[in-house]
Short mmCIF file of C-alpha atoms in Angstrom, two decimals:
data_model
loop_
_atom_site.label_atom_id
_atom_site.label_comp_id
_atom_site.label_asym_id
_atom_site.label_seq_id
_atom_site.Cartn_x
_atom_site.Cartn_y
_atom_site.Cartn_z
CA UNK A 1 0.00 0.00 0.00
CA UNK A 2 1.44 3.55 -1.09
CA UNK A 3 1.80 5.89 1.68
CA UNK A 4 1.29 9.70 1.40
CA UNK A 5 4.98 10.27 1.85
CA UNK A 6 5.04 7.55 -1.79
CA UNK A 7 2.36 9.67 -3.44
CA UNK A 8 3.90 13.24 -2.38
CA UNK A 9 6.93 12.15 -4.36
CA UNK A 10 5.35 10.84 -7.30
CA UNK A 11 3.38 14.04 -7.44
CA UNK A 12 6.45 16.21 -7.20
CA UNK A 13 7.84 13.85 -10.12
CA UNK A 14 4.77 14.47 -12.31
CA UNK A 15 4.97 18.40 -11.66
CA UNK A 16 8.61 18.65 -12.26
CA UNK A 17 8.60 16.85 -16.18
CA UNK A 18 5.68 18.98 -17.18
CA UNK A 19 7.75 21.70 -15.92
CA UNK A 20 10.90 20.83 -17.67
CA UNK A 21 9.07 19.86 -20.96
CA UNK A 22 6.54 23.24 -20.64
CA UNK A 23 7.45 24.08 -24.25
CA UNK A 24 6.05 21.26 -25.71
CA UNK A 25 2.91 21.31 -23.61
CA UNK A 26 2.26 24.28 -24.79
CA UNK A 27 2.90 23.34 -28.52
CA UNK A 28 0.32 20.66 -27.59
CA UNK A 29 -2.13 22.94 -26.28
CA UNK A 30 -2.58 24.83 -29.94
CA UNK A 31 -2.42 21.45 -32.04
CA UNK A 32 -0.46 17.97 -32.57
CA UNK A 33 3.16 17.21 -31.39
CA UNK A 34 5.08 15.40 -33.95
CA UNK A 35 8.21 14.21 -33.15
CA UNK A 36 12.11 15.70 -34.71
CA UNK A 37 15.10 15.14 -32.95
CA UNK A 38 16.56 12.94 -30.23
CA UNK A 39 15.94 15.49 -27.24
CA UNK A 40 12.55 16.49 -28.96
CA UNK A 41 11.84 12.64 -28.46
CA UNK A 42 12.68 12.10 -25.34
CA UNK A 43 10.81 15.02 -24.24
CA UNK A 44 7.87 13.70 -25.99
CA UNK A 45 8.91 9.78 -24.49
CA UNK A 46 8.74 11.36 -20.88
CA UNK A 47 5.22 13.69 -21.24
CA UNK A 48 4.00 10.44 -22.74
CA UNK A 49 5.29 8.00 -20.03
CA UNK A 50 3.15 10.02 -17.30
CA UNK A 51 -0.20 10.26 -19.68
CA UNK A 52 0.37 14.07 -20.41
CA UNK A 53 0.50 13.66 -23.90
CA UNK A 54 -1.75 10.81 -25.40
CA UNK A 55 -1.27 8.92 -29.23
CA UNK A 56 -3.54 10.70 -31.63
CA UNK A 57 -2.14 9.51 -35.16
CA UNK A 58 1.09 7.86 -36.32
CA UNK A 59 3.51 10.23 -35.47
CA UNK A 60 1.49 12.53 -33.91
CA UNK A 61 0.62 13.13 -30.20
CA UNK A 62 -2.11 15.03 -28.40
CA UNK A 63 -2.31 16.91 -25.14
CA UNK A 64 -4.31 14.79 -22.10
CA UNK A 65 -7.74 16.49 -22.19
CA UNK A 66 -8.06 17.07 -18.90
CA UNK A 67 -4.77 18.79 -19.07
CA UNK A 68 -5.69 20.83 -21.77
CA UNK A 69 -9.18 22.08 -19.67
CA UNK A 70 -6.93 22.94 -16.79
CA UNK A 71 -5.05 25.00 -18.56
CA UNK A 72 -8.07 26.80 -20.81
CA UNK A 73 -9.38 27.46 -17.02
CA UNK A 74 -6.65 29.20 -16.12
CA UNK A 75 -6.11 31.55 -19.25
CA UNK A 76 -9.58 32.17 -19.55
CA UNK A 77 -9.40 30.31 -23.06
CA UNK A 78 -12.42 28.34 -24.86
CA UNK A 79 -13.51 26.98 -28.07
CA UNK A 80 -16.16 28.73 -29.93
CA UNK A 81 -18.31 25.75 -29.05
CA UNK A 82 -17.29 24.69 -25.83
CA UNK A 83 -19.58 22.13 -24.43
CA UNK A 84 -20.43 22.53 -20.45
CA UNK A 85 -19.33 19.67 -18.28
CA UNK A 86 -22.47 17.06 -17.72
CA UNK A 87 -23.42 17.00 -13.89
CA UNK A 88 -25.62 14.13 -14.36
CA UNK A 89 -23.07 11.60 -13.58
CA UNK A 90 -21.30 13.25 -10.64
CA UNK A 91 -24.98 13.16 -9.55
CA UNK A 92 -25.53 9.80 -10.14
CA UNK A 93 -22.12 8.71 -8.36
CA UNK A 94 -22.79 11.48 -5.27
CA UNK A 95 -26.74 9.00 -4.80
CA UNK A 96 -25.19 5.87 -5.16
CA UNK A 97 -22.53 7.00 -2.59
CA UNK A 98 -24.94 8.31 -0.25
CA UNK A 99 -27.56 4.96 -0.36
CA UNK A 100 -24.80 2.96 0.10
CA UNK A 101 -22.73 4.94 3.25
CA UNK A 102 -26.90 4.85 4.70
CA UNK A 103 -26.69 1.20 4.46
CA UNK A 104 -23.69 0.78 6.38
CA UNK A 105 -24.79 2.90 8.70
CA UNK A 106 -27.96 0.50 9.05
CA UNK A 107 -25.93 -2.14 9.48
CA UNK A 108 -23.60 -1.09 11.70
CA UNK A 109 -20.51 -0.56 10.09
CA UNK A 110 -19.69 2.88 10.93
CA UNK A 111 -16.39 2.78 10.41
CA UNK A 112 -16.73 2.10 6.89
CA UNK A 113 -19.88 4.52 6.47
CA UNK A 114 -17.29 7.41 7.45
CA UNK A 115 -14.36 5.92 4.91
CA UNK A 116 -17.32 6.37 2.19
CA UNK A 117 -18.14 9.81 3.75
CA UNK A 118 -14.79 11.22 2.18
CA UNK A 119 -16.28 9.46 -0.96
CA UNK A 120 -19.08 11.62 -1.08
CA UNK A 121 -17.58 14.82 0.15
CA UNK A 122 -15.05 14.49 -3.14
CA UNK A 123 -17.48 13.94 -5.33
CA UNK A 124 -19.76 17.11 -4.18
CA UNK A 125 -16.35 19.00 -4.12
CA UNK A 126 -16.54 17.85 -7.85
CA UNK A 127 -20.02 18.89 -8.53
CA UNK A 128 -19.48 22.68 -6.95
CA UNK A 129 -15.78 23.09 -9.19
CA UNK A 130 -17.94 21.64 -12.70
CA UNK A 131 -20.72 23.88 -12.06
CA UNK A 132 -18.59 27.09 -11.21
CA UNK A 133 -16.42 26.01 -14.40
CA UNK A 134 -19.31 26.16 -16.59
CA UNK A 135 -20.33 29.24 -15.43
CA UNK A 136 -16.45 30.11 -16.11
CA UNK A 137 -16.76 29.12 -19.47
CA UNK A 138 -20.55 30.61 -19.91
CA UNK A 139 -19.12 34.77 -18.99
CA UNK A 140 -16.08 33.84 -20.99
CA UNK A 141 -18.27 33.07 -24.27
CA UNK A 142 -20.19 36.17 -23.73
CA UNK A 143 -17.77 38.65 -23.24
CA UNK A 144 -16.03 37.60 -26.27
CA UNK A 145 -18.44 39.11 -28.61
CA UNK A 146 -16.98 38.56 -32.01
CA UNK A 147 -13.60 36.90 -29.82
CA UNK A 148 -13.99 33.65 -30.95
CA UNK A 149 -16.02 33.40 -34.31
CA UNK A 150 -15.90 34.77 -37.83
CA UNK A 151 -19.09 36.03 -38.68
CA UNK A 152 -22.34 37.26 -37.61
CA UNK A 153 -24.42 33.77 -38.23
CA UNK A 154 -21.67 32.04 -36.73
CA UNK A 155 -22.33 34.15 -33.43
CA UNK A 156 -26.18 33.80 -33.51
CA UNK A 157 -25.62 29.92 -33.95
CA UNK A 158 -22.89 30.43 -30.83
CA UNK A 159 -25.48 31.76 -28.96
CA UNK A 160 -28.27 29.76 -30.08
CA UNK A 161 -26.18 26.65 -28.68
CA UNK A 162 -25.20 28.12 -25.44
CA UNK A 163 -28.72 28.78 -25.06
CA UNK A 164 -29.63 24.92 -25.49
CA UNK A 165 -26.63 24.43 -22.97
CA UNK A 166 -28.27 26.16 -19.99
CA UNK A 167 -31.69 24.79 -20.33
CA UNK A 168 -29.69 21.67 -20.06
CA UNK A 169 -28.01 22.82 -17.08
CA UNK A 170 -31.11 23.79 -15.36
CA UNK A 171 -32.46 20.66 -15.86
CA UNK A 172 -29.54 19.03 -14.32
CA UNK A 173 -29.71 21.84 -11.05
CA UNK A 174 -33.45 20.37 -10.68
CA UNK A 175 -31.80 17.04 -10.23
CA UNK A 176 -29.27 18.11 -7.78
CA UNK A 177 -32.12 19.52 -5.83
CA UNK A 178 -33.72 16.58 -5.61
CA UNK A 179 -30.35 14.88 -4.34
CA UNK A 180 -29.71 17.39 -1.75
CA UNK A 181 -33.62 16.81 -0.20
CA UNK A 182 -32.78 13.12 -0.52
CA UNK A 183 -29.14 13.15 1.37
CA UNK A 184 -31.06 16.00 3.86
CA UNK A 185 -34.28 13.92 5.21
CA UNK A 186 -31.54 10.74 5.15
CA UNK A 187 -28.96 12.30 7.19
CA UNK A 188 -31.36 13.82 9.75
CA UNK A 189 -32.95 10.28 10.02
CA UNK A 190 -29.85 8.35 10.77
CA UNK A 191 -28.26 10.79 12.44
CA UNK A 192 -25.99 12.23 10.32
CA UNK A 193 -25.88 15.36 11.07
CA UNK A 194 -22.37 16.65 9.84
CA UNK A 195 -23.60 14.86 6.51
CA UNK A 196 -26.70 17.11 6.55
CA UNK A 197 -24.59 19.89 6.99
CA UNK A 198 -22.05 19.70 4.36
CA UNK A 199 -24.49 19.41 1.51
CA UNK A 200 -26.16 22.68 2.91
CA UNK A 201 -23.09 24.62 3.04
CA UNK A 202 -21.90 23.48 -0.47
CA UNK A 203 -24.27 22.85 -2.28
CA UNK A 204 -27.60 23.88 -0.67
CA UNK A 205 -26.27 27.62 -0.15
CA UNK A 206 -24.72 27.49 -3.74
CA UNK A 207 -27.91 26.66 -5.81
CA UNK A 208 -29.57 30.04 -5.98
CA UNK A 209 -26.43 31.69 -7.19
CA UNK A 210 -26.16 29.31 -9.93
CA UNK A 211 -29.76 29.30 -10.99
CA UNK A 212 -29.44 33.63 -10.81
CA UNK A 213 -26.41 33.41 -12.76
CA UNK A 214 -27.56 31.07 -15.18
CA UNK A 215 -31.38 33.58 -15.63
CA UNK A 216 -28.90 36.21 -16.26
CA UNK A 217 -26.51 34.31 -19.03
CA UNK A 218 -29.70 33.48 -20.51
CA UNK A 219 -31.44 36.73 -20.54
CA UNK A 220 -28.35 38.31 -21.98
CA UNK A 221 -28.01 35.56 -24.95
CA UNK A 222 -31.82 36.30 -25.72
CA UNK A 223 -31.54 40.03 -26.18
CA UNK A 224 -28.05 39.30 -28.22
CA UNK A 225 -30.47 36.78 -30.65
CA UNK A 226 -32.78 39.39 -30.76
CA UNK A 227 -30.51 41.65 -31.80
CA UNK A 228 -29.12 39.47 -34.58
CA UNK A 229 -32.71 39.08 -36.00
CA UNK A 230 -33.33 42.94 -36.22
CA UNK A 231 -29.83 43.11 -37.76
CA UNK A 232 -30.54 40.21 -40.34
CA UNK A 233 -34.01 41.86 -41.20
CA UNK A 234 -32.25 45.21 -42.16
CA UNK A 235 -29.73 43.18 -44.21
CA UNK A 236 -31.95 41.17 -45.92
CA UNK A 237 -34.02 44.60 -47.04
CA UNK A 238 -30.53 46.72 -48.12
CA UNK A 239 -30.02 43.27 -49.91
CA UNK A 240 -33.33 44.23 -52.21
CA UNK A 241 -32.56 47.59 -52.39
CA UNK A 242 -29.17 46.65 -53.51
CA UNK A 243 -30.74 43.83 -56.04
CA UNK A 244 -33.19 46.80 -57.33
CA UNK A 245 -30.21 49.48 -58.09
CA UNK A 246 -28.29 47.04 -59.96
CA UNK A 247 -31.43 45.54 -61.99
CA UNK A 248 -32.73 48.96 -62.59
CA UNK A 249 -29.54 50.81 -64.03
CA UNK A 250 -31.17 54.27 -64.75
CA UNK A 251 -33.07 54.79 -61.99
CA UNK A 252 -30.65 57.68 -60.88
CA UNK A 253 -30.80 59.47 -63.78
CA UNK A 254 -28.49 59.57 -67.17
CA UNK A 255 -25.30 61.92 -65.41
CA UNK A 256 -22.90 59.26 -66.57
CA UNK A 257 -24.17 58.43 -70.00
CA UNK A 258 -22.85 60.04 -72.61
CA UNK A 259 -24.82 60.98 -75.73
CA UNK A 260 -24.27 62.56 -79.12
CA UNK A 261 -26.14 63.96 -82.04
CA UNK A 262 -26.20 60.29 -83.72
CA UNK A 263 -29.02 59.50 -80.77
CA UNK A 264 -32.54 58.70 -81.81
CA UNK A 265 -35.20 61.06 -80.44
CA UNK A 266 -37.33 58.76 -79.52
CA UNK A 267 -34.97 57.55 -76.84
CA UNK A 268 -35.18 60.75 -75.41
CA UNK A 269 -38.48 61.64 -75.51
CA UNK A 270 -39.94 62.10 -71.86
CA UNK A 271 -42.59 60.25 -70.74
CA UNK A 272 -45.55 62.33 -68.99
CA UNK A 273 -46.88 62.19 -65.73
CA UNK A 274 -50.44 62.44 -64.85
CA UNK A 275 -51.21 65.15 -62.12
CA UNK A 276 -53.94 66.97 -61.21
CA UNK A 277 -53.49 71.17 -60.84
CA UNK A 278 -54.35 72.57 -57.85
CA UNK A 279 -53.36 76.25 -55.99
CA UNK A 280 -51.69 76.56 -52.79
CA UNK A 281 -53.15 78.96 -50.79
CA UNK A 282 -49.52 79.77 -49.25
CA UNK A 283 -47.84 80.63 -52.56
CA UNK A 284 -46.68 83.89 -53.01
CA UNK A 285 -45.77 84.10 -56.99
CA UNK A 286 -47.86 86.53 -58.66
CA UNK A 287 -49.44 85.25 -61.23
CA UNK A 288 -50.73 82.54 -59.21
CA UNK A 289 -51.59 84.84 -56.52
CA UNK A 290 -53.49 87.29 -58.77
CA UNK A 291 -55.56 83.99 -60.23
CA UNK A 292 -56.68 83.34 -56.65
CA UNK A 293 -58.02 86.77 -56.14
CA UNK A 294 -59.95 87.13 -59.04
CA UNK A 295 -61.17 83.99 -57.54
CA UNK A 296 -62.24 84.60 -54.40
CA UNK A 297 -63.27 87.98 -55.91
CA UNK A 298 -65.92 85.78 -58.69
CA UNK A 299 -67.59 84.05 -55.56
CA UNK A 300 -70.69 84.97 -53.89
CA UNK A 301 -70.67 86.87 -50.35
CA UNK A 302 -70.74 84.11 -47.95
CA UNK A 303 -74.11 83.79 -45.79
CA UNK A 304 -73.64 82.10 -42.30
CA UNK A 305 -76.30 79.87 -41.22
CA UNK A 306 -76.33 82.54 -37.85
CA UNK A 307 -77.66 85.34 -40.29
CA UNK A 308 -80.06 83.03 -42.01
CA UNK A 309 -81.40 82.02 -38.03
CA UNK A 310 -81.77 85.78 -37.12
CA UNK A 311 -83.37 86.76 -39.80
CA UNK A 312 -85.42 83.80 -39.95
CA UNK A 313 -86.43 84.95 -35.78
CA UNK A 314 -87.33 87.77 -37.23
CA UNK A 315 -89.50 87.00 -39.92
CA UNK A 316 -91.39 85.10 -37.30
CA UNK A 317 -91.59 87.48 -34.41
CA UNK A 318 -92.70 90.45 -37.30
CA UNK A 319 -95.21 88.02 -38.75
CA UNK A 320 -96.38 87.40 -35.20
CA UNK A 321 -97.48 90.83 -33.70
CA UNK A 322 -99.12 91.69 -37.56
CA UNK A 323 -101.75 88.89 -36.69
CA UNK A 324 -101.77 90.44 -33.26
CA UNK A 325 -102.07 93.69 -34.36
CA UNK A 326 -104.70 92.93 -37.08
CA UNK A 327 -106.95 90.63 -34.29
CA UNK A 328 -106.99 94.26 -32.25
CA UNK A 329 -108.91 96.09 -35.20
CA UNK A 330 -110.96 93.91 -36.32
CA UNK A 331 -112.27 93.72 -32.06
CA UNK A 332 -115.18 96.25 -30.80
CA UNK A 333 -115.89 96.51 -27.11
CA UNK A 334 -119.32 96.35 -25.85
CA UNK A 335 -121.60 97.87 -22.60
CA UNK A 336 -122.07 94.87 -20.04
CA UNK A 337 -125.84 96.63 -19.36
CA UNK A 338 -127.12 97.32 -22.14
CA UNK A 339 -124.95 95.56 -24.71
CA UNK A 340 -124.51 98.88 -27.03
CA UNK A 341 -121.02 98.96 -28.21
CA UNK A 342 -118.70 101.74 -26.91
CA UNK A 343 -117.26 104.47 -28.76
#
């Protein structure tokens, strides 16, 4: 059985090669190693011996993957399409962990319950460092606006995928939940109550910072589609426009053609427009001011309808006291005694 003082040294072994040989790790980081010299082989013989460079091709090596995400974590540097790191089975592993330390403890074993403890807390240590490094790798992709990508489409499709990514992610977070509830109600049961309390500290107290993080990521990759749509629209109609100008030549006129005496008239000849006259009561040339006068001056007086009602009322009212007046004359007034009329 190693010891740690065994596993410190092979550690310190590891570190120093990839130290010594840091050139050609970094050749492997941008694309294949192939092999030249004798020293250049060696080099590659000793990155190889301790799995940091893997066989891709004859004659051609690759940098280990997980090496290679290490270092893009560090210098902040991703693909265009960078998947996120699957949580599903970390989860998985972190359940099957947990059911089978709660057995042990149901049997008895407690010993070996707490060995499988340190299981568990590595594999939630695992969960909290993929999650953070997707959110790593989320910012990363959207600060880089054009960073990382060609083109326009290629951007929208960038975005379009990362968008895919976090509904995946959230549906892996709802699973998580359900693990920490599970490990919770378990713990408190058997009496595991430092058990209880590491998942809340880091994981419990994590979630709603990821899920926050993750509603803002998205939010800002919908407006950013958006954006591309109102972009392709306006492209799409100065692509018309464009399509119209060059299909209709002499639609800006004739300044650049040239023409002679030896052109035929009927080339020329303008074609007429169909309009109908009318004045503008705000022009101020003379002639056309002088034809609105003798206008206005040709018209009848104008009548309102309130001198038509007055003198209408007064038609009436004159009409009125002549039947009045006329009743009066015609009207002879009589003696109550002796019915002779009075003078």
């Amino acid at each position: 059985m190693r010891t740690p003082a065994d596993r410190r040294g092979q550690v310190e072994q590891i570190l120093a090669t990839l130290a010594t040989h840091g050139l050609l790790v970094a050749e492997g980081l941008d694309g294949s190693v192939i092999p030249g010299d004798r020293p250049r082989n060696k080099a590659i013989d000793a990155l190889a011996a301790i799995k940091a460079l893997t066989p891709y091709e004859e004659g051609e090596y690759r940098l280990n993957p997980r090496l290679r995400d290490f270092i893009s974590d560090h210098l902040q540097s991703y693909n265009a399409f960078q998947a996120f790191t699957r949580l599903s089975g970390n989860i998985r592993q972190a359940r099957q962990e947990w059911r089978e330390m709660y057995d042990l403890k149901a049997d008895g074993e407690v010993a070996k319950a707490e060995r499988m403890q340190w299981a568990l807390d590595d594999t939630i240590s695992e969960v909290v460092y993929v999650m953070d490094r997707n959110l790593n790798v989320l910012n990363s992709q959207l600060s880089t606006d054009y960073g990382n990508v060609e083109s326009r489409r290629i951007k929208s499709r960038q975005n379009q995928f990362y968008d895919r990514e976090i509904n995946v992610c959230r549906a892996e977070l709802n699973q998580l939940d359900e693990l920490i509830k599970e490990i919770a109600e378990g713990a408190m049961a058997i009496g595991f109550h430092h058990v209880r309390s590491l998942i809340n500290v880091r994981l419990m107290n994590r979630m709603l910072s990821w899920r926050s993080r993750l509603n803002d990521c998205q939010a800002s990759i919908s407006k950013q589609l958006g954006k591309a749509l109102k972009v392709e629209t306006k492209i799409k109609n100065l692509g018309r426009v464009a399509l119209w100008l060059a299909q209709n030549k002499t639609s800006d006129g004739f300044q650049d053609i040239e023409l002679d005496e030896r052109a035929v008239a009927l080339l020329l000849t303008p074609e007429s427009l169909k309009f109908k006259w009318n004045l503008d009561a705000s022009d101020t040339d003379p002639i056309v001011f002088e034809c609105m006068t003798n206008a206005v001056a040709a018209m009848p007086p104008p009548r309102s309808k309130r001198l038509r009602s007055m003198r209408s009322r007064r038609l009436k009212r004159f009409s009125t006291l002549s039947r009045k007046r006329s009743r009066k004359s015609t009207t002879r007034l009589t003696c109550p005694s002796s019915g002779r009329p009075l003078s």
